[in-house]
Short mmCIF file of N, CA, C and O in Angstrom, two decimals:
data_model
loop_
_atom_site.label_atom_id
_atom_site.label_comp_id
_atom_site.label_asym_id
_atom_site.label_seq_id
_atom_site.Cartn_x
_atom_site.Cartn_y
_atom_site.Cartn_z
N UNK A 290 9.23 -15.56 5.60
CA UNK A 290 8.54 -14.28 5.70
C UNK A 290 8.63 -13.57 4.34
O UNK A 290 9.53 -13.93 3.59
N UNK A 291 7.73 -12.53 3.92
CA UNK A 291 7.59 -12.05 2.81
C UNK A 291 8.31 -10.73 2.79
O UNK A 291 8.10 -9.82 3.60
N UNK A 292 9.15 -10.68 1.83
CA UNK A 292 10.09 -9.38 1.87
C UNK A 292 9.43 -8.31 1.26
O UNK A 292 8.99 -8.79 0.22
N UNK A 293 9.10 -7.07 1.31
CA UNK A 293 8.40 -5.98 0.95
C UNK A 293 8.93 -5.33 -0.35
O UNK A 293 9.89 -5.95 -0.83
N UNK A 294 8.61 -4.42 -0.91
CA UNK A 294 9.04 -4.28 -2.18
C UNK A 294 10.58 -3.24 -1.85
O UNK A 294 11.55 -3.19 -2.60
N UNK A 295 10.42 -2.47 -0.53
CA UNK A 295 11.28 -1.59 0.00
C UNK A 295 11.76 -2.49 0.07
O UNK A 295 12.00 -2.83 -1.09
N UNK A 296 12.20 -3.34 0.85
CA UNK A 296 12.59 -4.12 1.66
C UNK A 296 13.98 -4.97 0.82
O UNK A 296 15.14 -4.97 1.23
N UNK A 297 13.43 -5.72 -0.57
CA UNK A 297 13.91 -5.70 -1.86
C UNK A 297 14.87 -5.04 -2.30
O UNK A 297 16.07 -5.32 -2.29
N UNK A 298 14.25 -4.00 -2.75
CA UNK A 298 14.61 -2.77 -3.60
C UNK A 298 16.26 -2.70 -2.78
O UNK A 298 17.32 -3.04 -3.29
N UNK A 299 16.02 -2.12 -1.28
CA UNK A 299 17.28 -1.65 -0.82
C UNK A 299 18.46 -2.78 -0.30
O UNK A 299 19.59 -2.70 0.20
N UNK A 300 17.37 -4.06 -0.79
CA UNK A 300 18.67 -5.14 -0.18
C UNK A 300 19.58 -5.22 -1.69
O UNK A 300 20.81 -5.22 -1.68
N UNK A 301 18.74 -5.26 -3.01
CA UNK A 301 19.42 -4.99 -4.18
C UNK A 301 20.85 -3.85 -4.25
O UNK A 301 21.98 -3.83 -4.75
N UNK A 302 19.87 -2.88 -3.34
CA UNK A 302 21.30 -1.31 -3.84
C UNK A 302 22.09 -1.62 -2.71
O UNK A 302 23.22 -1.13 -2.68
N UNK A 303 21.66 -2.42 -1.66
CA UNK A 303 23.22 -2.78 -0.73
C UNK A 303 24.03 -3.99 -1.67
O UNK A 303 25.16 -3.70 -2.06
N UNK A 304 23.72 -4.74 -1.87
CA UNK A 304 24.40 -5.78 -2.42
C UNK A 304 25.45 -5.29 -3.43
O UNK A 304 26.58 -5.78 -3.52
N UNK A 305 25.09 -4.52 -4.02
CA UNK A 305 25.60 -3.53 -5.28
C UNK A 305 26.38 -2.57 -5.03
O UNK A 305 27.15 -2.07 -5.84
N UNK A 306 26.19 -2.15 -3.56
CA UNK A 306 26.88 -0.98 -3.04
C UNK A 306 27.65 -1.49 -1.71
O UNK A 306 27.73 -0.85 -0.67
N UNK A 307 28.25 -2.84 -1.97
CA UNK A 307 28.59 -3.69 -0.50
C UNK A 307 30.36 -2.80 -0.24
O UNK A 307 30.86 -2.94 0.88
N UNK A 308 30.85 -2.29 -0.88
CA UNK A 308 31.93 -2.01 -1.12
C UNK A 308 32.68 -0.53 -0.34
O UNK A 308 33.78 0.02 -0.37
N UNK A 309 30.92 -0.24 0.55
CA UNK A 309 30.88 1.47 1.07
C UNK A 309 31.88 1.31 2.55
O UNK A 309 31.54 0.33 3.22
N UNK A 310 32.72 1.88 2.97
CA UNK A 310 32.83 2.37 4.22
C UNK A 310 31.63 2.24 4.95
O UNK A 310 30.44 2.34 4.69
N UNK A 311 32.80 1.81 6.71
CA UNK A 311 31.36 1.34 7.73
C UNK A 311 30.27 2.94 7.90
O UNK A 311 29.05 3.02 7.99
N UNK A 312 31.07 3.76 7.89
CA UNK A 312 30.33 4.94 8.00
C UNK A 312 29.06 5.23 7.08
O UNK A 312 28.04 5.83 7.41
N UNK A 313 29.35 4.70 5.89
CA UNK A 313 28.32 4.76 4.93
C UNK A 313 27.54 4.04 5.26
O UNK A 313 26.37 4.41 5.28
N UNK A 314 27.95 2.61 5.67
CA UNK A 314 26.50 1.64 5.96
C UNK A 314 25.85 2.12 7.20
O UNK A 314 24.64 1.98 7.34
N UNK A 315 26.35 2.49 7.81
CA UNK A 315 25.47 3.14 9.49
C UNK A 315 24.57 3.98 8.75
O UNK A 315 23.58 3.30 8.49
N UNK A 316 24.44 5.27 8.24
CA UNK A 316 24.36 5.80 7.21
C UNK A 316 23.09 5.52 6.14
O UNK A 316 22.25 6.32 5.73
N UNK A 317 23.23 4.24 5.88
CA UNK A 317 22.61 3.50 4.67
C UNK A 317 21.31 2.38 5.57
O UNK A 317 20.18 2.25 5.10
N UNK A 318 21.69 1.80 6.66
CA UNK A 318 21.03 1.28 7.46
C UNK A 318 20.03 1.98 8.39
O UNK A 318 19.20 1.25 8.93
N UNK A 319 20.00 3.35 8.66
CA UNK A 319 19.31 4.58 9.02
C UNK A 319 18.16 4.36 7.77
O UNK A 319 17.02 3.97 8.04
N UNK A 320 18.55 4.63 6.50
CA UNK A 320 17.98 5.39 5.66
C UNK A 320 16.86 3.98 5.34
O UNK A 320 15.69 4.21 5.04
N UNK A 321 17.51 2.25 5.48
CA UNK A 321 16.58 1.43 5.51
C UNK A 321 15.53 1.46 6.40
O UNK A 321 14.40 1.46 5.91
N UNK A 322 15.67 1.48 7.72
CA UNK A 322 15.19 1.46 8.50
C UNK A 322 13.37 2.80 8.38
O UNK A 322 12.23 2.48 8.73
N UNK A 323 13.72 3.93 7.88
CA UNK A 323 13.09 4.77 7.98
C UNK A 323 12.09 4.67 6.83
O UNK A 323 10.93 5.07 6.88
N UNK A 324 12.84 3.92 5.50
CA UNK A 324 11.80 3.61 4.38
C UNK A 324 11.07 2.60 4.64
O UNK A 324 9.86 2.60 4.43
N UNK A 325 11.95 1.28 5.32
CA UNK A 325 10.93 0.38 6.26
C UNK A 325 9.59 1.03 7.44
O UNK A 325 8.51 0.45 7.58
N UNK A 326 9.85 1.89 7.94
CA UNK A 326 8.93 2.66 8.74
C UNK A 326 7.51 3.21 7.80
O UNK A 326 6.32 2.89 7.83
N UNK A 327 8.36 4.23 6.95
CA UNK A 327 7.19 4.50 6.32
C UNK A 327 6.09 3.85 5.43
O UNK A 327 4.95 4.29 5.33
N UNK A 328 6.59 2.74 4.78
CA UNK A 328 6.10 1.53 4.37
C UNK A 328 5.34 1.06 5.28
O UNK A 328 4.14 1.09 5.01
N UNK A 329 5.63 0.63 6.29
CA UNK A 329 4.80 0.24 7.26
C UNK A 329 3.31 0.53 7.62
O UNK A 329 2.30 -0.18 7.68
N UNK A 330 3.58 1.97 7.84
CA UNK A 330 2.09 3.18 8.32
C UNK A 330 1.78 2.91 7.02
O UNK A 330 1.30 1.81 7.31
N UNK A 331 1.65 2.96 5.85
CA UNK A 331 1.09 3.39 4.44
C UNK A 331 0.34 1.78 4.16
O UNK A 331 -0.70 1.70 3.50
N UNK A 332 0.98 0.61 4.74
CA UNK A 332 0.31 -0.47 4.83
C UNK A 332 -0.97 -0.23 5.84
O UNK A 332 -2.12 -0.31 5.43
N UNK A 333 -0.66 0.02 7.04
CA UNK A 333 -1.59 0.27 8.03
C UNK A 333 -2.50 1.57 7.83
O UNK A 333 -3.50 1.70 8.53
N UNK A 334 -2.19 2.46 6.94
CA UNK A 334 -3.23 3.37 6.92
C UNK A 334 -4.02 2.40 5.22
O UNK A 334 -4.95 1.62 5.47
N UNK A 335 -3.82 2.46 4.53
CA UNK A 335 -4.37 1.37 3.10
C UNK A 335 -5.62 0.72 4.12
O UNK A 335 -6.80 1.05 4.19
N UNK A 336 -4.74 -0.52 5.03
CA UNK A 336 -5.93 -1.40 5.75
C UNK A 336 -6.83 -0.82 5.95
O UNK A 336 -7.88 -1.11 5.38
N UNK A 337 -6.70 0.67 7.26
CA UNK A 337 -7.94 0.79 7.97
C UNK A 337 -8.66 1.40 6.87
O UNK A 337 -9.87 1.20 6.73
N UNK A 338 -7.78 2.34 5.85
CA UNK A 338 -8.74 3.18 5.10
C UNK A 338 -10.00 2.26 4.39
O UNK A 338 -11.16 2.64 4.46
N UNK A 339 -9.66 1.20 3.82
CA UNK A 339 -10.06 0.21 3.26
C UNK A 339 -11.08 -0.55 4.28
O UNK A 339 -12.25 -0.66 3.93
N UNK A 340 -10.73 -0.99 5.33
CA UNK A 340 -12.11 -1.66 5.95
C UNK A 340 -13.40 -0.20 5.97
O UNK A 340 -14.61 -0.21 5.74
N UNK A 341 -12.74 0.57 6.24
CA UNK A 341 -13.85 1.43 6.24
C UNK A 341 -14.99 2.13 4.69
O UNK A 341 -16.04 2.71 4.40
N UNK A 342 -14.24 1.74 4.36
CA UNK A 342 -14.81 1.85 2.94
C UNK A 342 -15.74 0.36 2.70
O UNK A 342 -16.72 0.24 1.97
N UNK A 343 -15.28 -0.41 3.31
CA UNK A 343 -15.48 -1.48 2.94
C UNK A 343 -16.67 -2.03 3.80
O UNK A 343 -17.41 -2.99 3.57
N UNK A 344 -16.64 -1.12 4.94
CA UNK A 344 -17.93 -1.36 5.86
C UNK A 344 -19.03 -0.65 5.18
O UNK A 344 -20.05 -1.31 4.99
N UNK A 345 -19.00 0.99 4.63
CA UNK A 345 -19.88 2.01 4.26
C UNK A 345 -20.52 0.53 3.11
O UNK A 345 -21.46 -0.24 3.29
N UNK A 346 -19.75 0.61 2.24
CA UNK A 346 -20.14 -0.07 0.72
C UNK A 346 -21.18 -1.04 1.07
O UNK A 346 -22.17 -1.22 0.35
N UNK A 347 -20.93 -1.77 2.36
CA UNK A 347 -21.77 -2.96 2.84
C UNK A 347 -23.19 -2.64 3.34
O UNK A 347 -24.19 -3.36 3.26
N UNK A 348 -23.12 -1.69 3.76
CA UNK A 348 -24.37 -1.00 4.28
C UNK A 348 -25.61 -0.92 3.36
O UNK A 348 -26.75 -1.38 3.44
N UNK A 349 -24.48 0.37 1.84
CA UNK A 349 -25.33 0.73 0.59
C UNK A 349 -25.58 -0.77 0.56
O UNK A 349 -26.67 -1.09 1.04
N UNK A 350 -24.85 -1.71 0.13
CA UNK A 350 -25.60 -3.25 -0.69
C UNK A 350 -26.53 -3.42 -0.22
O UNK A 350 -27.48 -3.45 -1.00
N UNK A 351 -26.87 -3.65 1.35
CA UNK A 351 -27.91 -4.57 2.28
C UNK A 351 -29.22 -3.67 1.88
O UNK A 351 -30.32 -4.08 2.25
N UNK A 352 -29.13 -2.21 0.98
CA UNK A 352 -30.36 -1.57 1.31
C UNK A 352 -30.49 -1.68 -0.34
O UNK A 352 -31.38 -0.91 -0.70
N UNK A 353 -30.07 -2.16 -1.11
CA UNK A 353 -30.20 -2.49 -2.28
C UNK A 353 -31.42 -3.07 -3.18
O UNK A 353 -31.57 -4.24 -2.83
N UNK A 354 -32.00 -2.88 -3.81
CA UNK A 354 -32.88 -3.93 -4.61
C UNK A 354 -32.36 -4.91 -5.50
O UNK A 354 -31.18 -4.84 -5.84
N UNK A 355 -33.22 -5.96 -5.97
CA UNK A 355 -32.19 -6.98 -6.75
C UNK A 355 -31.81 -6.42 -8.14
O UNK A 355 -30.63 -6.54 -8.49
N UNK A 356 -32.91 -5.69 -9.16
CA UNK A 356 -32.59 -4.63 -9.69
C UNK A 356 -30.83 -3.75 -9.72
O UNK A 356 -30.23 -3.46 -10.75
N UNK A 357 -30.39 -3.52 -8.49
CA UNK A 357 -29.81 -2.43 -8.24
C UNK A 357 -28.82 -3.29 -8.04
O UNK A 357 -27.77 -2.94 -8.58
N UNK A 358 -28.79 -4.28 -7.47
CA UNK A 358 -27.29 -5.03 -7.21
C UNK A 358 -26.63 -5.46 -8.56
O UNK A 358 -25.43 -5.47 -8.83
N UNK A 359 -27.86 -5.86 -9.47
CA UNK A 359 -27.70 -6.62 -11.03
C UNK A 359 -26.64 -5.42 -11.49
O UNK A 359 -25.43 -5.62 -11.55
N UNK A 360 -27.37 -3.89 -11.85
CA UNK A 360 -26.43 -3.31 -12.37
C UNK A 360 -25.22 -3.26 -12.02
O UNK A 360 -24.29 -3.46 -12.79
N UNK A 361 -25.10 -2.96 -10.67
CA UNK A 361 -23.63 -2.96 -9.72
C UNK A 361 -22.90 -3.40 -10.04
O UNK A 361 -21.83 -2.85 -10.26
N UNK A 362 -23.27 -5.19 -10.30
CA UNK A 362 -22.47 -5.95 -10.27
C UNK A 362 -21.95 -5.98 -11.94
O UNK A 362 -20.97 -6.62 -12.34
N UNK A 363 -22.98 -5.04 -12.92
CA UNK A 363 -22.43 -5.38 -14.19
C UNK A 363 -21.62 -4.25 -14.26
O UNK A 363 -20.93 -4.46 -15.26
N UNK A 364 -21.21 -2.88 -13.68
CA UNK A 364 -20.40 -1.90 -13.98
C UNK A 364 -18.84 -1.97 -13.34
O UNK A 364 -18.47 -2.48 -12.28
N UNK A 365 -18.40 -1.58 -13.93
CA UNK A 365 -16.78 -1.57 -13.97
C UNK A 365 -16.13 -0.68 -12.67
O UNK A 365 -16.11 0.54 -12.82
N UNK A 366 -15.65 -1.19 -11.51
CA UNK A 366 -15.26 -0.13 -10.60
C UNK A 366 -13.62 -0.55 -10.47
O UNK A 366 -12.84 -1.29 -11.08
N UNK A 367 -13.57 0.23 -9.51
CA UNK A 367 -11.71 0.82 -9.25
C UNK A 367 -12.15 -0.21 -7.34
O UNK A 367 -13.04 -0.01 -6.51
N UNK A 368 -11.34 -0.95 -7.36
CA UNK A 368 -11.09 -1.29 -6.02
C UNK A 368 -11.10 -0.17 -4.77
O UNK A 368 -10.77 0.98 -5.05
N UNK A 369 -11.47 -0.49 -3.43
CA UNK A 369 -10.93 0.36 -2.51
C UNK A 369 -9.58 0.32 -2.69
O UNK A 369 -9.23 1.48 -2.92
N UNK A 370 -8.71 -0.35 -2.69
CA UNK A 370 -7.05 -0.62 -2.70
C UNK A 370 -6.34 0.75 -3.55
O UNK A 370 -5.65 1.72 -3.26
N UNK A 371 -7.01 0.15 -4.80
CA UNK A 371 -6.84 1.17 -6.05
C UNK A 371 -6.98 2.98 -6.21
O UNK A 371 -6.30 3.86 -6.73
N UNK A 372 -8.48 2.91 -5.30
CA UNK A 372 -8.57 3.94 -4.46
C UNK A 372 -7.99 4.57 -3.87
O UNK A 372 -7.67 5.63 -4.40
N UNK A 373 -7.60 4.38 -2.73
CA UNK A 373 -7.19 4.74 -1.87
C UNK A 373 -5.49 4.83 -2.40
O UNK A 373 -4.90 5.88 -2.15
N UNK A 374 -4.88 3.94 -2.97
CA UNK A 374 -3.61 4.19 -3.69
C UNK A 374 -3.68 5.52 -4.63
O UNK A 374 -2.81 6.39 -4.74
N UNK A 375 -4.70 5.45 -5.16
CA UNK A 375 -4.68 6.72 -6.29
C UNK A 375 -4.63 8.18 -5.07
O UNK A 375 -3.67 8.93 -4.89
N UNK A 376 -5.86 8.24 -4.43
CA UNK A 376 -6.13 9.58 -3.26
C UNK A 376 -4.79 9.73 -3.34
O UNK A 376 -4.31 10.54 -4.14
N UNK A 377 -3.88 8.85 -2.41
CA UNK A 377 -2.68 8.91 -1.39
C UNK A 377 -1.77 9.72 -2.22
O UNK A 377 -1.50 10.91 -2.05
N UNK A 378 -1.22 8.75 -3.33
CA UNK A 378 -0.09 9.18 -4.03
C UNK A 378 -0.42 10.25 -5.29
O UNK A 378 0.38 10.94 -5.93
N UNK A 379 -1.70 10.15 -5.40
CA UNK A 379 -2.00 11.55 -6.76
C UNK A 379 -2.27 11.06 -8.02
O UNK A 379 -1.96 11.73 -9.00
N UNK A 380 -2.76 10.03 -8.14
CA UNK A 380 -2.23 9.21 -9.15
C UNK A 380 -4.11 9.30 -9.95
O UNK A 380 -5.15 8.79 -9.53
N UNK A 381 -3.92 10.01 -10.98
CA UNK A 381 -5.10 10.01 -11.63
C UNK A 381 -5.37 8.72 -12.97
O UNK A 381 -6.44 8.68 -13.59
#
């Protein structure tokens, strides 16, 4: 299975921090759990935001001329992914 970048990240600062009282890891295992959560939705909101973008875009093409697709396809765009990453987090 593919480990997430959270997922990573906090198995790194446990490994590093293996040395805590059980209280701390109860503690520390909360705080995984909840960054695992939110990771989660931010995957699942990305997807849907993205098919839907991805349906609109399909629409504009089909009503396209060949003209109009030529340019399209020669100009430089930002992914939905990219998109929708930038909206979310602020990221200009």
């Amino acid at each position: 299975m593919t480990q997430t970048a959270v997922e990573w990240l906090l198995q790194k600062l446990f490994e590093t921090n293996n040395n805590t009282n059980d209280a701390k890891k109860m503690d520390i295992n909360k705080i995984i759990e909840q960054a695992k959560q939110m990771e989660k939705q931010q995957i699942i909101d990305a997807g849907n935001s993205c098919a839907i973008k991805q349906h609109i875009h399909n629409e504009k093409v089909n009503k396209m001329t060949m003209d109009e697709m030529l340019e399209f396809a020669n100009t430089q765009t930002v992914t939905f992914g990219e998109q929708y990453y930038n909206e979310t987090f602020n990221i200009e």
